[in-house]
Amino acid sequence: MNFAVFPEPADAEAADTLLAETLITRGVCDSVTIDRARRVAQENAQSLPIVLLQLGLVSEGALTAAYASLTGYDAVCAPRLAALEDAVLPERLGAAFLRQTRALPLPPEGDTLPLAMANPLDDFIVSAVSLAVGLKVRPLAVLPVDLEAALTRLYPEGSSTPEDEADAASADEPLEEDADRLKDLASEAPVIRLVNQIIFRAVETHASDIHLEPYEDRLRVRYRYDGVLHEVDSQPARLTSAVISRVKIMARLDIAERRLPQDGRIKLAVRGHSVDFRVSSIPSLHGESVVMRVLDRGTSSFDYSRLGLDGEVATRFRAALEEPNGIVLVTGPTGSGKTTTLYTGLAGIKVDQRKVITIEDPIEYQLAGINQIQIRPQIGLTFATLLRAILRQDPDVIMVGEIRDLETAQIAAQAALTGHLVLSTLHTNSAAAAVTRLRDMGLEDYLQTAVLRGVLAQRLVRRLCHSCRTPLALDPALGARLGISDGDASRLWHAVGCPECRHTGYRGRLAIAEYLAPSPAITRLILDRADDSAIERQAVAEGMRTLFHNGIAAAIAGETTIEEVVRIVRPADEG
């Protein structure tokens, strides 16, 4: 069964009107927004819901919720789709038809066939399916990303799918992977649609990274949500070269060079707002592996409360940024939010009174009123050379993306001694370890004590979804090990999972941190070449709360779970 679907204009208009009224009633958007979308829809001969999504006026989740309220049934959740082991009525409903109509049949219930639909108000599709299967059809709303994932899983080799069209002409012949051939493959409409779908789905579902991983038998697509990777799609191996080449063309990379790593950037308008993608490609056994970091300006907010930093830590960090000179460091492993914390600090600086220059690799977000410079090692433009040059620009505040070597550390220290405030990052497991890291680089202890104003060490833990979290009864023995009193234990929470959090139990991330400010006693320990354990013990004795203890406090406050804290900040990190 494979035929085009064209809803009757009158029916489509009535459905759009009903949807618009529901969106307004639910407070998703106002009448002015609807009128604007209607005009665009009429000018471009598109449906209202498509225009609302394209302009970013309504999210897919909000649209699905509106559809669900109109049908009178709950939206189909991802676990219900995941429970499907085989396609339903495949002899009656073909893959091409289901992909085209964006519908998926669920197991029949008596004489009724539940049908998960991206647009359950489309009566024409409902009638067509009912006629094909000989059953009543109950239209149910479903989140498009969940629907597409289920279709891909249940119909991996469906005939005439958009993905298969891309390689239909060349399925029986080997790919000649020269530059012209790759350009031709990447320019075919099905490939362009597929790549756009992968990118738009990532933005819509708030993924932080897109991973395209080639294997012998498939191209795996994974998204990173809240620091954890989830497989969302799998494409035939024959599409690997075309998909990867399309991404490289978008990032202005050399598609003919497949032996060396490359880095690039993509800027797109997705759902009505600008999104940047930082692209990295490296050669692997079965092709190039590509990772795209999603930098969504529309969802970025540089605010301490959004970060989740403890109030005392944020206050001490802000105070350090008001110092006229010195070095302030943010430490942690890769992906712990160091750069975001520095951006948050910079956003709070009065740029109309102070000149701020940053040296970054790469520039992730553009900040108003701040001079940002991208390093280019291939032409000798490194952190050290740029740092030395910008001192002649009379800056008040300098942010160096990372102190990686002795030369950069020494220039940063000299800049701090000559009246500049220098902000930077280090890869260490704790605040105290920053001292020994700089010492290992070769920076003299007396220089550290002269310029170091503070060190903030942080991690990112997943934030509990407040819509589905439930109280957790803590085992007394575990509570004793973690230092949690009986009074606090009753306030712990457990991750459950619901549609709002993609059934993970977590939604977003928050930073947990510790802040070390060198005191006279800590300065003496540094000059005596004490190790980081001794420095940390002294800081704790002076009132510093460690990463682990701040993580436990976040769990007690209901922001995260004990399991998440232990996963990210192991007690061993406490020294």
mmCIF file of N, CA, C and O in Angstrom, residues 8 11 63 138 175 180 322 392 412 496 569:
data_model
loop_
_atom_site.group_PDB
_atom_site.id
_atom_site.type_symbol
_atom_site.label_atom_id
_atom_site.label_comp_id
_atom_site.label_asym_id
_atom_site.label_seq_id
_atom_site.Cartn_x
_atom_site.Cartn_y
_atom_site.Cartn_z
ATOM 1 N N GLU A 8 -8.392 16.969 2.798
ATOM 2 C CA GLU A 8 -9.287 17.926 2.183
ATOM 3 C C GLU A 8 -9.053 19.307 2.790
ATOM 4 O O GLU A 8 -8.943 19.443 4.002
ATOM 5 N N ASP A 11 -11.340 20.309 5.734
ATOM 6 C CA ASP A 11 -11.054 19.556 6.951
ATOM 7 C C ASP A 11 -9.769 20.028 7.603
ATOM 8 O O ASP A 11 -9.690 20.149 8.828
ATOM 9 N N LEU A 63 2.968 20.911 21.290
ATOM 10 C CA LEU A 63 2.022 20.579 20.234
ATOM 11 C C LEU A 63 1.424 19.196 20.462
ATOM 12 O O LEU A 63 0.215 18.984 20.307
ATOM 13 N N ARG A 138 -8.371 4.430 16.409
ATOM 14 C CA ARG A 138 -8.342 5.425 17.481
ATOM 15 C C ARG A 138 -7.051 6.248 17.339
ATOM 16 O O ARG A 138 -5.961 5.747 17.611
ATOM 17 N N LEU A 175 30.951 2.468 -3.967
ATOM 18 C CA LEU A 175 31.041 3.920 -3.955
ATOM 19 C C LEU A 175 32.461 4.362 -4.291
ATOM 20 O O LEU A 175 33.421 3.916 -3.678
ATOM 21 N N ASP A 180 34.173 14.688 -5.918
ATOM 22 C CA ASP A 180 32.982 14.971 -6.707
ATOM 23 C C ASP A 180 31.853 14.001 -6.371
ATOM 24 O O ASP A 180 30.686 14.397 -6.281
ATOM 25 N N GLU A 322 35.699 40.482 41.408
ATOM 26 C CA GLU A 322 35.761 41.928 41.638
ATOM 27 C C GLU A 322 37.161 42.373 42.042
ATOM 28 O O GLU A 322 37.418 43.573 42.170
ATOM 29 N N ARG A 392 49.345 44.326 25.700
ATOM 30 C CA ARG A 392 49.565 45.674 25.168
ATOM 31 C C ARG A 392 48.250 46.354 24.778
ATOM 32 O O ARG A 392 48.258 47.500 24.334
ATOM 33 N N ALA A 412 50.529 34.277 32.411
ATOM 34 C CA ALA A 412 49.336 34.606 33.188
ATOM 35 C C ALA A 412 49.715 35.159 34.557
ATOM 36 O O ALA A 412 49.115 36.132 35.036
ATOM 37 N N VAL A 496 12.205 8.546 38.920
ATOM 38 C CA VAL A 496 11.198 7.598 38.440
ATOM 39 C C VAL A 496 11.168 7.577 36.913
ATOM 40 O O VAL A 496 11.497 6.576 36.288
ATOM 41 N N VAL A 569 30.811 12.266 41.617
ATOM 42 C CA VAL A 569 31.837 12.639 42.604
ATOM 43 C C VAL A 569 31.995 11.480 43.568
ATOM 44 O O VAL A 569 31.284 11.375 44.560
#
